């Protein structure tokens, strides 16, 4: 049977990132890297693609990811969110052909 996880009484915090990819192969690598960060984080409770756009003329794939953060014992701080997001951002832009809009 599946173990029930405790539901937090504290509000969730959300962060969105828009990635630009030069090719579709990068999406698998990006998704795997994001999953690795989610699995290793106690505070990132969910992440999913909320927007996907392909520009065939420029051969660019734009992917919008939403990251949900929530703590069981307290309100989550900006610093706690940044501690998870900064390494994720750094690692994602090291993937060849992946850029983040607005950074």
CSV table of N, CA and C in Angstrom, one decimal:
chain,number,residue,atom,x,y,z
A,1,UNK,N,0.8,-1.2,0.0
A,1,UNK,CA,0.0,0.0,0.0
A,1,UNK,C,0.9,1.2,0.0
A,2,UNK,N,0.3,2.3,-0.4
A,2,UNK,CA,1.0,3.6,-0.5
A,2,UNK,C,1.0,4.3,0.8
A,3,UNK,N,2.2,4.8,1.2
A,3,UNK,CA,2.4,5.6,2.4
A,3,UNK,C,1.8,7.0,2.2
A,4,UNK,N,0.9,7.4,3.1
A,4,UNK,CA,0.3,8.7,3.1
A,4,UNK,C,1.4,9.7,3.5
A,5,UNK,N,1.5,10.8,2.7
A,5,UNK,CA,2.4,11.9,3.2
A,5,UNK,C,1.6,13.0,3.9
A,6,UNK,N,2.2,13.6,4.8
A,6,UNK,CA,1.6,14.6,5.6
A,6,UNK,C,1.3,15.9,4.8
A,7,UNK,N,0.1,16.5,4.9
A,7,UNK,CA,-0.2,17.7,4.2
A,7,UNK,C,0.2,18.9,5.0
A,8,UNK,N,0.8,19.8,4.4
A,8,UNK,CA,1.3,21.0,5.1
A,8,UNK,C,0.1,22.0,5.4
A,9,UNK,N,0.1,22.6,6.5
A,9,UNK,CA,-0.8,23.7,6.8
A,9,UNK,C,-0.3,25.1,6.3
A,10,UNK,N,1.0,25.1,5.9
A,10,UNK,CA,1.6,26.3,5.5
A,10,UNK,C,1.5,26.5,3.9
A,11,UNK,N,1.4,27.8,3.5
A,11,UNK,CA,1.2,28.1,2.1
A,11,UNK,C,2.4,27.6,1.2
A,12,UNK,N,2.1,27.2,0.0
A,12,UNK,CA,3.1,26.8,-1.0
A,12,UNK,C,3.7,28.1,-1.6
A,13,UNK,N,4.9,27.9,-2.2
A,13,UNK,CA,5.5,29.0,-2.9
A,13,UNK,C,5.8,28.4,-4.3
A,14,UNK,N,5.6,29.2,-5.4
A,14,UNK,CA,5.8,28.7,-6.7
A,14,UNK,C,6.8,29.6,-7.4
A,15,UNK,N,7.6,28.9,-8.3
A,15,UNK,CA,8.6,29.6,-9.1
A,15,UNK,C,8.4,29.0,-10.5
A,16,UNK,N,8.4,29.9,-11.5
A,16,UNK,CA,8.3,29.5,-12.9
A,16,UNK,C,9.6,29.8,-13.6
A,17,UNK,N,10.0,28.9,-14.5
A,17,UNK,CA,11.2,29.2,-15.4
A,17,UNK,C,10.8,28.8,-16.8
A,18,UNK,N,11.2,29.7,-17.7
A,18,UNK,CA,11.0,29.4,-19.2
A,18,UNK,C,12.3,29.1,-19.8
A,19,UNK,N,12.4,27.8,-20.3
A,19,UNK,CA,13.6,27.3,-20.9
A,19,UNK,C,13.5,27.4,-22.4
A,20,UNK,N,14.6,27.8,-23.1
A,20,UNK,CA,14.7,27.7,-24.6
A,20,UNK,C,15.6,26.6,-24.9
A,21,UNK,N,15.2,25.7,-25.8
A,21,UNK,CA,16.0,24.6,-26.2
A,21,UNK,C,16.2,24.6,-27.7
A,22,UNK,N,17.5,24.3,-28.1
A,22,UNK,CA,17.9,24.3,-29.5
A,22,UNK,C,17.4,23.0,-30.2
A,23,UNK,N,17.2,22.0,-29.4
A,23,UNK,CA,16.7,20.7,-30.0
A,23,UNK,C,15.9,19.9,-29.0
A,24,UNK,N,15.1,19.0,-29.5
A,24,UNK,CA,14.2,18.2,-28.7
A,24,UNK,C,15.0,17.2,-27.8
A,25,UNK,N,16.2,16.8,-28.2
A,25,UNK,CA,17.0,15.8,-27.4
A,25,UNK,C,17.3,16.5,-26.0
A,26,UNK,N,17.5,17.8,-26.0
A,26,UNK,CA,17.8,18.5,-24.8
A,26,UNK,C,16.7,18.3,-23.7
A,27,UNK,N,15.4,18.2,-24.2
A,27,UNK,CA,14.3,18.1,-23.3
A,27,UNK,C,14.4,16.9,-22.3
A,28,UNK,N,14.8,15.8,-22.8
A,28,UNK,CA,15.0,14.6,-22.0
A,28,UNK,C,16.1,14.8,-20.9
A,29,UNK,N,17.2,15.4,-21.3
A,29,UNK,CA,18.3,15.7,-20.4
A,29,UNK,C,17.8,16.7,-19.4
A,30,UNK,N,17.1,17.7,-19.8
A,30,UNK,CA,16.7,18.8,-18.9
A,30,UNK,C,15.7,18.2,-17.9
A,31,UNK,N,14.7,17.4,-18.4
A,31,UNK,CA,13.7,16.8,-17.5
A,31,UNK,C,14.3,15.8,-16.5
A,32,UNK,N,15.3,15.1,-16.9
A,32,UNK,CA,16.0,14.1,-16.0
A,32,UNK,C,16.7,14.9,-14.9
A,33,UNK,N,17.4,16.0,-15.3
A,33,UNK,CA,18.1,16.8,-14.3
A,33,UNK,C,17.1,17.5,-13.3
A,34,UNK,N,16.0,18.0,-13.8
A,34,UNK,CA,15.0,18.6,-13.0
A,34,UNK,C,14.4,17.6,-12.0
A,35,UNK,N,14.1,16.4,-12.5
A,35,UNK,CA,13.6,15.3,-11.6
A,35,UNK,C,14.6,14.9,-10.5
A,36,UNK,N,15.9,14.9,-10.9
A,36,UNK,CA,17.0,14.6,-9.9
A,36,UNK,C,17.0,15.7,-8.8
A,37,UNK,N,16.8,16.9,-9.1
A,37,UNK,CA,16.7,18.0,-8.1
A,37,UNK,C,15.5,17.9,-7.3
A,38,UNK,N,14.4,17.5,-7.9
A,38,UNK,CA,13.1,17.4,-7.2
A,38,UNK,C,13.2,16.2,-6.2
A,39,UNK,N,13.8,15.1,-6.6
A,39,UNK,CA,13.9,13.9,-5.8
A,39,UNK,C,14.8,14.2,-4.6
A,40,UNK,N,15.8,15.0,-4.8
A,40,UNK,CA,16.8,15.3,-3.7
A,40,UNK,C,16.4,16.4,-2.8
A,41,UNK,N,15.3,17.1,-3.1
A,41,UNK,CA,14.9,18.2,-2.3
A,41,UNK,C,13.7,17.9,-1.4
A,42,UNK,N,13.7,18.2,-0.1
A,42,UNK,CA,12.6,18.0,0.8
A,42,UNK,C,11.5,19.1,0.5
A,43,UNK,N,12.0,20.3,0.0
A,43,UNK,CA,11.1,21.4,-0.1
A,43,UNK,C,10.3,21.5,-1.4
A,44,UNK,N,10.9,20.9,-2.5
A,44,UNK,CA,10.2,21.0,-3.8
A,44,UNK,C,9.3,19.8,-3.8
A,45,UNK,N,8.0,20.1,-3.7
A,45,UNK,CA,7.0,19.1,-3.6
A,45,UNK,C,6.4,18.7,-5.0
A,46,UNK,N,6.6,19.6,-6.0
A,46,UNK,CA,6.0,19.2,-7.3
A,46,UNK,C,6.7,20.1,-8.4
A,47,UNK,N,6.8,19.6,-9.6
A,47,UNK,CA,7.3,20.4,-10.7
A,47,UNK,C,6.6,19.8,-12.0
A,48,UNK,N,6.3,20.6,-12.9
A,48,UNK,CA,5.6,20.2,-14.1
A,48,UNK,C,5.7,21.2,-15.2
A,49,UNK,N,5.5,20.7,-16.4
A,49,UNK,CA,5.5,21.6,-17.6
A,49,UNK,C,4.2,22.2,-17.7
A,50,UNK,N,4.1,23.5,-17.7
A,50,UNK,CA,2.8,24.2,-17.9
A,50,UNK,C,2.7,24.9,-19.2
A,51,UNK,N,3.8,25.0,-20.0
A,51,UNK,CA,3.7,25.7,-21.3
A,51,UNK,C,4.7,25.0,-22.2
A,52,UNK,N,4.3,24.8,-23.4
A,52,UNK,CA,5.2,24.2,-24.4
A,52,UNK,C,4.9,24.9,-25.7
A,53,UNK,N,6.0,25.5,-26.4
A,53,UNK,CA,5.8,26.2,-27.6
A,53,UNK,C,6.9,25.8,-28.5
A,54,UNK,N,6.6,25.5,-29.8
A,54,UNK,CA,7.7,25.2,-30.7
A,54,UNK,C,7.6,26.2,-31.9
A,55,UNK,N,8.8,26.8,-32.1
A,55,UNK,CA,9.0,27.8,-33.2
A,55,UNK,C,9.7,27.0,-34.3
A,56,UNK,N,9.0,26.5,-35.3
A,56,UNK,CA,9.7,25.6,-36.3
A,56,UNK,C,10.6,26.4,-37.2
A,57,UNK,N,10.3,27.7,-37.4
A,57,UNK,CA,11.1,28.6,-38.3
A,57,UNK,C,12.5,28.8,-37.7
A,58,UNK,N,12.5,29.0,-36.4
A,58,UNK,CA,13.8,29.3,-35.7
A,58,UNK,C,14.4,28.0,-35.0
A,59,UNK,N,13.6,26.9,-35.1
A,59,UNK,CA,14.0,25.6,-34.6
A,59,UNK,C,14.3,25.8,-33.1
A,60,UNK,N,13.3,26.4,-32.4
A,60,UNK,CA,13.5,26.6,-30.9
A,60,UNK,C,12.2,26.0,-30.2
A,61,UNK,N,12.5,25.3,-29.1
A,61,UNK,CA,11.4,24.7,-28.3
A,61,UNK,C,11.5,25.5,-27.0
A,62,UNK,N,10.3,26.1,-26.6
A,62,UNK,CA,10.2,26.8,-25.4
A,62,UNK,C,9.4,26.0,-24.4
A,63,UNK,N,10.0,25.8,-23.2
A,63,UNK,CA,9.3,24.9,-22.2
A,63,UNK,C,9.2,25.7,-20.9
A,64,UNK,N,8.0,25.9,-20.4
A,64,UNK,CA,7.7,26.5,-19.1
A,64,UNK,C,7.5,25.5,-18.0
A,65,UNK,N,8.4,25.6,-17.0
A,65,UNK,CA,8.3,24.7,-15.9
A,65,UNK,C,7.8,25.5,-14.6
A,66,UNK,N,6.9,24.9,-13.9
A,66,UNK,CA,6.4,25.4,-12.6
A,66,UNK,C,6.9,24.5,-11.5
A,67,UNK,N,7.6,25.2,-10.5
A,67,UNK,CA,8.1,24.5,-9.4
A,67,UNK,C,7.3,24.9,-8.1
A,68,UNK,N,6.9,23.9,-7.3
A,68,UNK,CA,6.1,24.1,-6.1
A,68,UNK,C,7.0,23.8,-4.9
A,69,UNK,N,7.1,24.7,-4.0
A,69,UNK,CA,7.8,24.5,-2.7
A,69,UNK,C,6.9,24.6,-1.5
A,70,UNK,N,7.1,23.7,-0.6
A,70,UNK,CA,6.2,23.8,0.6
A,70,UNK,C,7.0,23.0,1.7
A,71,UNK,N,6.9,23.6,2.9
A,71,UNK,CA,7.5,22.9,4.1
A,71,UNK,C,6.4,22.5,5.0
A,72,UNK,N,6.7,21.4,5.8
A,72,UNK,CA,5.7,20.9,6.7
A,72,UNK,C,5.6,21.7,8.0
A,73,UNK,N,6.8,22.2,8.5
A,73,UNK,CA,6.9,22.8,9.8
A,73,UNK,C,6.8,24.3,9.8
A,74,UNK,N,7.0,25.0,8.7
A,74,UNK,CA,7.0,26.4,8.7
A,74,UNK,C,6.8,27.0,7.3
A,75,UNK,N,6.6,28.3,7.3
A,75,UNK,CA,6.5,29.0,6.0
A,75,UNK,C,7.9,28.9,5.3
A,76,UNK,N,7.9,28.7,4.0
A,76,UNK,CA,9.1,28.6,3.3
A,76,UNK,C,9.7,30.0,3.0
A,77,UNK,N,11.0,30.1,3.1
A,77,UNK,CA,11.6,31.4,2.9
A,77,UNK,C,12.1,31.5,1.5
A,78,UNK,N,12.4,32.7,1.0
A,78,UNK,CA,13.0,33.0,-0.3
A,78,UNK,C,14.3,32.3,-0.3
A,79,UNK,N,15.1,32.4,0.8
A,79,UNK,CA,16.4,31.8,0.8
A,79,UNK,C,16.4,30.3,0.6
A,80,UNK,N,15.4,29.6,1.2
A,80,UNK,CA,15.2,28.2,1.0
A,80,UNK,C,14.9,27.8,-0.4
A,81,UNK,N,14.0,28.6,-1.0
A,81,UNK,CA,13.7,28.4,-2.4
A,81,UNK,C,14.9,28.6,-3.3
A,82,UNK,N,15.6,29.7,-3.1
A,82,UNK,CA,16.8,30.0,-3.9
A,82,UNK,C,17.8,28.9,-3.7
A,83,UNK,N,18.0,28.3,-2.5
A,83,UNK,CA,19.0,27.2,-2.3
A,83,UNK,C,18.7,26.0,-3.2
A,84,UNK,N,17.4,25.8,-3.5
A,84,UNK,CA,17.1,24.7,-4.4
A,84,UNK,C,17.2,25.2,-5.9
A,85,UNK,N,16.7,26.4,-6.2
A,85,UNK,CA,16.6,26.8,-7.6
A,85,UNK,C,17.9,27.2,-8.2
A,86,UNK,N,18.8,27.8,-7.4
A,86,UNK,CA,20.1,28.3,-8.0
A,86,UNK,C,20.9,27.2,-8.6
A,87,UNK,N,21.1,26.1,-7.8
A,87,UNK,CA,21.9,25.0,-8.4
A,87,UNK,C,21.2,24.4,-9.6
A,88,UNK,N,19.8,24.3,-9.6
A,88,UNK,CA,19.0,23.8,-10.7
A,88,UNK,C,19.2,24.7,-11.9
A,89,UNK,N,19.2,26.0,-11.7
A,89,UNK,CA,19.4,26.9,-12.8
A,89,UNK,C,20.8,26.8,-13.4
A,90,UNK,N,21.8,26.7,-12.5
A,90,UNK,CA,23.2,26.6,-13.0
A,90,UNK,C,23.4,25.4,-13.8
A,91,UNK,N,22.9,24.3,-13.3
A,91,UNK,CA,23.0,23.0,-14.0
A,91,UNK,C,22.3,23.0,-15.3
A,92,UNK,N,21.1,23.6,-15.4
A,92,UNK,CA,20.3,23.5,-16.6
A,92,UNK,C,21.0,24.3,-17.7
A,93,UNK,N,21.6,25.5,-17.4
A,93,UNK,CA,22.2,26.2,-18.5
A,93,UNK,C,23.6,25.7,-18.9
A,94,UNK,N,24.1,24.7,-18.1
A,94,UNK,CA,25.3,24.0,-18.6
A,94,UNK,C,25.0,22.9,-19.6
A,95,UNK,N,23.7,22.6,-19.8
A,95,UNK,CA,23.3,21.6,-20.8
A,95,UNK,C,23.4,22.3,-22.1
A,96,UNK,N,24.1,21.7,-23.1
A,96,UNK,CA,24.3,22.4,-24.4
A,96,UNK,C,23.0,22.7,-25.1
A,97,UNK,N,22.8,23.9,-25.5
A,97,UNK,CA,21.6,24.3,-26.2
A,97,UNK,C,20.4,24.7,-25.4
A,98,UNK,N,20.6,24.7,-24.0
A,98,UNK,CA,19.5,25.2,-23.1
A,98,UNK,C,19.8,26.5,-22.6
A,99,UNK,N,18.9,27.4,-22.7
A,99,UNK,CA,19.0,28.8,-22.1
A,99,UNK,C,17.7,29.1,-21.3
A,100,UNK,N,17.8,30.0,-20.4
A,100,UNK,CA,16.7,30.5,-19.6
A,100,UNK,C,16.4,31.9,-20.0
A,101,UNK,N,15.1,32.1,-20.3
A,101,UNK,CA,14.7,33.5,-20.7
A,101,UNK,C,14.8,34.4,-19.5
A,102,UNK,N,15.3,35.6,-19.7
A,102,UNK,CA,15.3,36.6,-18.6
A,102,UNK,C,16.4,36.5,-17.6
A,103,UNK,N,17.4,35.6,-17.9
A,103,UNK,CA,18.6,35.6,-17.0
A,103,UNK,C,19.8,36.1,-17.7
